[in-house]
């Protein structure tokens, strides 16, 4: 069974540009989560989808971040425009219930 | 609300020595507790979890952790460290929240293993 995949693995962009991160969950997992780790700090929750619906987006930092989950399958996280403080590792996880399976993360560097 | 505190951002042990990584949690409801490991340039891998039942849980690679409700602790141990255990370890707590399980992570503890 394929695990959670994320694309790209690394992205380097300039301040003000737009970046879109993609997450493909494990097939059949209704729950999809996004997390972020900035500058060696805690891994922080961003948002949670159940199928295609946003269940909890309390962790989204501001309106420059937009997450979507098309048809309850893969999810995208767009940052527009990117700022320096957005640099970090973005993790996606999927879950059938409480145990979450994490992807390898996307390392985003904003210069 | 839930929170996690990991004591020590860096821990160094000699190969063959006991590994002890400390984790204390706070939760207003019975928590689910996890330890994850992140090796360099890799994603988060689940080491072990506690949900209900036996308070001593065993995980992969010889690690185990004991849930102590009275101490609100979930410390991670391994009797004998191996060089391959060098990595960053995260304690996490999860509880039902708005239809899902939001996971709260500790700040992480980087484990160094000396030859």
Short mmCIF file of N, CA and C in Angstrom, two decimals, chain A:
data_model
loop_
_atom_site.label_atom_id
_atom_site.label_comp_id
_atom_site.label_asym_id
_atom_site.label_seq_id
_atom_site.Cartn_x
_atom_site.Cartn_y
_atom_site.Cartn_z
N UNK A 1 0.86 -1.21 0.00
CA UNK A 1 0.00 0.00 0.00
C UNK A 1 0.88 1.24 0.00
N UNK A 2 0.60 2.16 -0.91
CA UNK A 2 1.39 3.37 -1.00
C UNK A 2 1.10 4.25 0.21
N UNK A 3 2.14 4.95 0.66
CA UNK A 3 1.97 5.85 1.78
C UNK A 3 1.53 7.22 1.32
N UNK A 4 1.57 8.17 2.23
CA UNK A 4 1.25 9.56 1.90
C UNK A 4 2.40 10.14 1.09
N UNK A 5 2.08 10.77 0.01
CA UNK A 5 3.12 11.38 -0.81
C UNK A 5 2.90 12.88 -0.87
N UNK A 6 4.01 13.60 -0.99
CA UNK A 6 3.96 15.05 -1.07
C UNK A 6 4.86 15.52 -2.19
N UNK A 7 4.42 16.58 -2.84
CA UNK A 7 5.18 17.13 -3.96
C UNK A 7 5.11 18.65 -3.94
N UNK A 8 6.19 19.38 -4.18
CA UNK A 8 7.54 18.83 -4.38
C UNK A 8 8.19 18.50 -3.03
N UNK A 9 9.37 17.92 -3.08
CA UNK A 9 10.07 17.64 -1.83
C UNK A 9 10.76 18.91 -1.33
N UNK A 10 11.21 19.73 -2.26
CA UNK A 10 11.82 21.01 -1.92
C UNK A 10 11.30 22.07 -2.87
N UNK A 11 11.17 23.29 -2.36
CA UNK A 11 10.80 24.41 -3.21
C UNK A 11 11.50 25.66 -2.70
N UNK A 12 12.16 26.34 -3.60
CA UNK A 12 12.80 27.60 -3.26
C UNK A 12 12.17 28.68 -4.12
N UNK A 13 11.58 29.67 -3.48
CA UNK A 13 10.92 30.74 -4.22
C UNK A 13 11.32 32.07 -3.61
N UNK A 14 11.05 33.13 -4.37
CA UNK A 14 11.34 34.46 -3.86
C UNK A 14 10.11 35.04 -3.16
N UNK A 15 10.38 35.91 -2.24
CA UNK A 15 9.31 36.61 -1.54
C UNK A 15 8.36 37.24 -2.57
N UNK A 16 7.06 37.06 -2.34
CA UNK A 16 6.06 37.62 -3.22
C UNK A 16 5.55 36.65 -4.27
N UNK A 17 6.29 35.57 -4.48
CA UNK A 17 5.83 34.57 -5.44
C UNK A 17 4.78 33.65 -4.83
N UNK A 18 4.22 32.82 -5.68
CA UNK A 18 3.20 31.87 -5.26
C UNK A 18 3.75 30.45 -5.33
N UNK A 19 3.38 29.64 -4.37
CA UNK A 19 3.80 28.24 -4.38
C UNK A 19 2.60 27.38 -4.02
N UNK A 20 2.51 26.23 -4.67
CA UNK A 20 1.44 25.28 -4.38
C UNK A 20 2.05 23.95 -4.00
N UNK A 21 1.69 23.48 -2.83
CA UNK A 21 2.15 22.19 -2.33
C UNK A 21 1.03 21.18 -2.51
N UNK A 22 1.43 19.95 -2.81
CA UNK A 22 0.41 18.92 -3.05
C UNK A 22 0.62 17.75 -2.11
N UNK A 23 -0.48 17.17 -1.69
CA UNK A 23 -0.45 15.99 -0.83
C UNK A 23 -1.42 14.96 -1.37
N UNK A 24 -0.92 13.74 -1.54
CA UNK A 24 -1.78 12.62 -1.93
C UNK A 24 -1.88 11.68 -0.73
N UNK A 25 -3.07 11.56 -0.16
CA UNK A 25 -3.22 10.72 1.04
C UNK A 25 -3.26 9.25 0.68
N UNK A 26 -3.26 8.43 1.70
CA UNK A 26 -3.46 7.00 1.50
C UNK A 26 -4.90 6.79 1.03
N UNK A 27 -5.06 5.96 0.04
CA UNK A 27 -6.38 5.73 -0.54
C UNK A 27 -7.36 5.24 0.53
N UNK A 28 -8.53 5.88 0.55
CA UNK A 28 -9.57 5.47 1.49
C UNK A 28 -9.57 6.25 2.79
N UNK A 29 -8.53 7.06 3.03
CA UNK A 29 -8.48 7.86 4.25
C UNK A 29 -9.31 9.13 4.05
N UNK A 30 -10.36 9.28 4.84
CA UNK A 30 -11.21 10.45 4.72
C UNK A 30 -10.57 11.70 5.34
N UNK A 31 -9.76 11.48 6.37
CA UNK A 31 -9.17 12.61 7.09
C UNK A 31 -7.81 12.97 6.50
N UNK A 32 -7.62 14.25 6.28
CA UNK A 32 -6.35 14.76 5.78
C UNK A 32 -5.99 15.99 6.58
N UNK A 33 -4.75 16.03 7.02
CA UNK A 33 -4.26 17.12 7.88
C UNK A 33 -3.03 17.77 7.24
N UNK A 34 -2.90 19.06 7.47
CA UNK A 34 -1.67 19.78 7.13
C UNK A 34 -1.05 20.31 8.42
N UNK A 35 0.28 20.18 8.49
CA UNK A 35 1.06 20.69 9.61
C UNK A 35 2.25 21.45 9.06
N UNK A 36 2.86 22.27 9.90
CA UNK A 36 4.02 23.02 9.46
C UNK A 36 5.03 23.11 10.60
N UNK A 37 6.31 22.98 10.23
CA UNK A 37 7.36 23.20 11.20
C UNK A 37 8.23 24.34 10.68
N UNK A 38 8.28 25.39 11.45
CA UNK A 38 9.02 26.59 11.06
C UNK A 38 10.27 26.71 11.91
N UNK A 39 11.42 26.87 11.28
CA UNK A 39 12.69 27.20 11.95
C UNK A 39 12.96 26.35 13.19
N UNK A 40 12.77 25.03 13.11
CA UNK A 40 13.12 24.16 14.22
C UNK A 40 12.20 24.26 15.42
N UNK A 41 11.07 24.91 15.23
CA UNK A 41 10.11 25.00 16.34
C UNK A 41 9.16 23.81 16.30
N UNK A 42 8.09 23.89 17.10
CA UNK A 42 7.16 22.77 17.14
C UNK A 42 6.49 22.57 15.78
N UNK A 43 6.11 21.34 15.55
CA UNK A 43 5.26 21.04 14.40
C UNK A 43 3.85 21.50 14.77
N UNK A 44 3.31 22.39 13.96
CA UNK A 44 2.02 22.99 14.32
C UNK A 44 0.93 22.62 13.32
N UNK A 45 -0.23 22.36 13.84
CA UNK A 45 -1.42 22.04 13.05
C UNK A 45 -1.84 23.24 12.23
N UNK A 46 -2.18 22.99 10.98
CA UNK A 46 -2.72 24.04 10.12
C UNK A 46 -4.22 23.84 9.90
N UNK A 47 -4.56 22.68 9.32
CA UNK A 47 -5.98 22.45 9.10
C UNK A 47 -6.28 20.98 8.88
N UNK A 48 -7.57 20.67 8.90
CA UNK A 48 -8.06 19.30 8.81
C UNK A 48 -9.22 19.24 7.83
N UNK A 49 -9.12 18.31 6.90
CA UNK A 49 -10.21 18.02 5.98
C UNK A 49 -10.86 16.70 6.36
N UNK A 50 -12.17 16.63 6.25
CA UNK A 50 -12.86 15.35 6.21
C UNK A 50 -13.47 15.27 4.82
N UNK A 51 -12.99 14.33 4.06
CA UNK A 51 -13.30 14.26 2.64
C UNK A 51 -12.97 15.62 2.03
N UNK A 52 -13.92 16.25 1.35
CA UNK A 52 -13.57 17.51 0.71
C UNK A 52 -13.88 18.74 1.57
N UNK A 53 -14.41 18.51 2.77
CA UNK A 53 -14.82 19.63 3.62
C UNK A 53 -13.75 20.01 4.63
N UNK A 54 -13.57 21.31 4.82
CA UNK A 54 -12.66 21.79 5.85
C UNK A 54 -13.35 21.66 7.19
N UNK A 55 -12.79 20.81 8.04
CA UNK A 55 -13.40 20.58 9.34
C UNK A 55 -12.88 21.56 10.39
N UNK A 56 -11.62 21.88 10.27
CA UNK A 56 -10.98 22.75 11.26
C UNK A 56 -9.82 23.44 10.58
N UNK A 57 -9.89 24.74 10.44
CA UNK A 57 -8.78 25.49 9.84
C UNK A 57 -8.24 26.51 10.80
N UNK A 58 -8.35 26.21 12.08
CA UNK A 58 -7.96 27.16 13.12
C UNK A 58 -6.46 27.45 13.14
N UNK A 59 -5.66 26.59 12.54
CA UNK A 59 -4.22 26.79 12.57
C UNK A 59 -3.66 27.54 11.38
N UNK A 60 -4.48 27.87 10.42
CA UNK A 60 -4.00 28.60 9.24
C UNK A 60 -3.52 29.98 9.69
N UNK A 61 -2.30 30.36 9.31
CA UNK A 61 -1.70 31.58 9.86
C UNK A 61 -2.39 32.86 9.40
N UNK A 62 -2.82 32.91 8.15
CA UNK A 62 -3.45 34.13 7.63
C UNK A 62 -4.07 33.80 6.28
N UNK A 63 -4.65 34.80 5.67
CA UNK A 63 -5.38 34.54 4.42
C UNK A 63 -4.48 34.42 3.20
N UNK A 64 -3.19 34.40 3.39
CA UNK A 64 -2.29 34.11 2.27
C UNK A 64 -2.22 32.61 2.01
N UNK A 65 -2.76 31.85 2.91
CA UNK A 65 -2.75 30.39 2.79
C UNK A 65 -4.13 29.91 2.39
N UNK A 66 -4.17 29.09 1.34
CA UNK A 66 -5.45 28.54 0.88
C UNK A 66 -5.28 27.05 0.64
N UNK A 67 -6.11 26.27 1.29
CA UNK A 67 -6.06 24.81 1.13
C UNK A 67 -7.33 24.32 0.48
N UNK A 68 -7.15 23.33 -0.39
CA UNK A 68 -8.30 22.71 -1.04
C UNK A 68 -8.08 21.21 -1.08
N UNK A 69 -9.20 20.51 -1.16
CA UNK A 69 -9.10 19.06 -1.32
C UNK A 69 -10.14 18.65 -2.36
N UNK A 70 -9.65 18.37 -3.52
CA UNK A 70 -10.51 18.11 -4.66
C UNK A 70 -11.13 16.73 -4.58
N UNK A 71 -12.47 16.70 -4.55
CA UNK A 71 -13.19 15.43 -4.58
C UNK A 71 -12.82 14.49 -3.44
N UNK A 72 -12.31 15.05 -2.37
CA UNK A 72 -11.95 14.20 -1.24
C UNK A 72 -10.74 13.34 -1.47
N UNK A 73 -9.95 13.67 -2.49
CA UNK A 73 -8.74 12.89 -2.75
C UNK A 73 -7.51 13.68 -2.36
N UNK A 74 -6.75 14.16 -3.35
CA UNK A 74 -5.52 14.90 -3.02
C UNK A 74 -5.86 16.29 -2.52
N UNK A 75 -4.89 16.89 -1.88
CA UNK A 75 -5.07 18.24 -1.34
C UNK A 75 -3.93 19.14 -1.81
N UNK A 76 -4.24 20.41 -1.94
CA UNK A 76 -3.22 21.39 -2.25
C UNK A 76 -3.22 22.49 -1.20
N UNK A 77 -2.06 23.03 -0.97
CA UNK A 77 -1.90 24.16 -0.06
C UNK A 77 -1.15 25.23 -0.83
N UNK A 78 -1.83 26.34 -1.07
CA UNK A 78 -1.24 27.43 -1.84
C UNK A 78 -0.86 28.57 -0.91
N UNK A 79 0.31 29.11 -1.13
CA UNK A 79 0.76 30.27 -0.37
C UNK A 79 0.95 31.40 -1.38
N UNK A 80 0.19 32.48 -1.21
CA UNK A 80 0.19 33.57 -2.17
C UNK A 80 -0.15 34.89 -1.50
N UNK A 81 0.74 35.87 -1.50
CA UNK A 81 2.15 35.78 -1.86
C UNK A 81 2.98 35.26 -0.69
N UNK A 82 4.06 34.57 -1.01
CA UNK A 82 4.90 34.00 0.04
C UNK A 82 5.71 35.09 0.73
N UNK A 83 5.91 34.91 2.02
CA UNK A 83 6.73 35.79 2.84
C UNK A 83 7.88 34.98 3.44
N UNK A 84 8.91 35.68 3.90
CA UNK A 84 10.09 35.00 4.44
C UNK A 84 9.73 34.05 5.58
N UNK A 85 8.77 34.47 6.42
CA UNK A 85 8.43 33.67 7.60
C UNK A 85 7.66 32.41 7.26
N UNK A 86 7.32 32.24 5.98
CA UNK A 86 6.62 31.02 5.56
C UNK A 86 7.58 29.86 5.35
N UNK A 87 8.86 30.12 5.38
CA UNK A 87 9.85 29.06 5.20
C UNK A 87 9.70 28.00 6.29
N UNK A 88 9.85 26.77 5.91
CA UNK A 88 9.73 25.69 6.87
C UNK A 88 9.42 24.39 6.15
N UNK A 89 9.07 23.39 6.92
CA UNK A 89 8.69 22.10 6.35
C UNK A 89 7.19 21.91 6.56
N UNK A 90 6.51 21.61 5.48
CA UNK A 90 5.07 21.40 5.50
C UNK A 90 4.78 19.91 5.40
N UNK A 91 4.11 19.40 6.41
CA UNK A 91 3.78 17.98 6.45
C UNK A 91 2.30 17.79 6.18
N UNK A 92 2.02 16.71 5.51
CA UNK A 92 0.64 16.28 5.31
C UNK A 92 0.49 14.93 6.00
N UNK A 93 -0.69 14.67 6.53
CA UNK A 93 -0.96 13.37 7.13
C UNK A 93 -2.37 12.94 6.75
N UNK A 94 -2.57 11.64 6.60
CA UNK A 94 -3.93 11.16 6.38
C UNK A 94 -4.25 10.11 7.43
N UNK A 95 -5.52 9.91 7.64
CA UNK A 95 -5.94 9.07 8.76
C UNK A 95 -7.32 8.48 8.50
N UNK A 96 -7.49 7.21 8.83
CA UNK A 96 -8.83 6.64 8.79
C UNK A 96 -9.60 6.93 10.08
N UNK A 97 -8.87 7.15 11.17
CA UNK A 97 -9.50 7.45 12.46
C UNK A 97 -8.55 8.30 13.30
N UNK A 98 -7.83 7.73 14.27
CA UNK A 98 -7.00 8.58 15.12
C UNK A 98 -5.52 8.52 14.74
N UNK A 99 -5.10 7.37 14.18
CA UNK A 99 -3.68 7.26 13.86
C UNK A 99 -3.39 7.93 12.54
N UNK A 100 -2.46 8.87 12.57
CA UNK A 100 -2.15 9.65 11.38
C UNK A 100 -0.86 9.13 10.73
N UNK A 101 -0.89 9.07 9.42
CA UNK A 101 0.24 8.61 8.63
C UNK A 101 0.79 9.83 7.90
N UNK A 102 2.06 10.10 8.17
CA UNK A 102 2.64 11.33 7.66
C UNK A 102 3.40 11.11 6.35
N UNK A 103 3.36 12.13 5.53
CA UNK A 103 4.17 12.17 4.34
C UNK A 103 5.57 12.66 4.68
N UNK A 104 6.45 12.68 3.69
CA UNK A 104 7.84 13.07 3.92
C UNK A 104 8.05 14.57 4.10
N UNK A 105 7.03 15.34 3.78
CA UNK A 105 7.15 16.79 3.95
C UNK A 105 7.65 17.48 2.71
N UNK A 106 7.32 18.75 2.61
CA UNK A 106 7.86 19.65 1.58
C UNK A 106 8.64 20.74 2.30
N UNK A 107 9.90 20.86 1.95
CA UNK A 107 10.72 21.94 2.54
C UNK A 107 10.58 23.17 1.67
N UNK A 108 10.01 24.22 2.22
CA UNK A 108 9.81 25.48 1.49
C UNK A 108 10.79 26.52 2.00
N UNK A 109 11.52 27.09 1.08
CA UNK A 109 12.45 28.17 1.41
C UNK A 109 12.04 29.41 0.64
N UNK A 110 11.76 30.48 1.36
CA UNK A 110 11.40 31.75 0.73
C UNK A 110 12.57 32.71 0.92
N UNK A 111 13.10 33.21 -0.19
CA UNK A 111 14.29 34.08 -0.13
C UNK A 111 13.97 35.53 -0.49
#
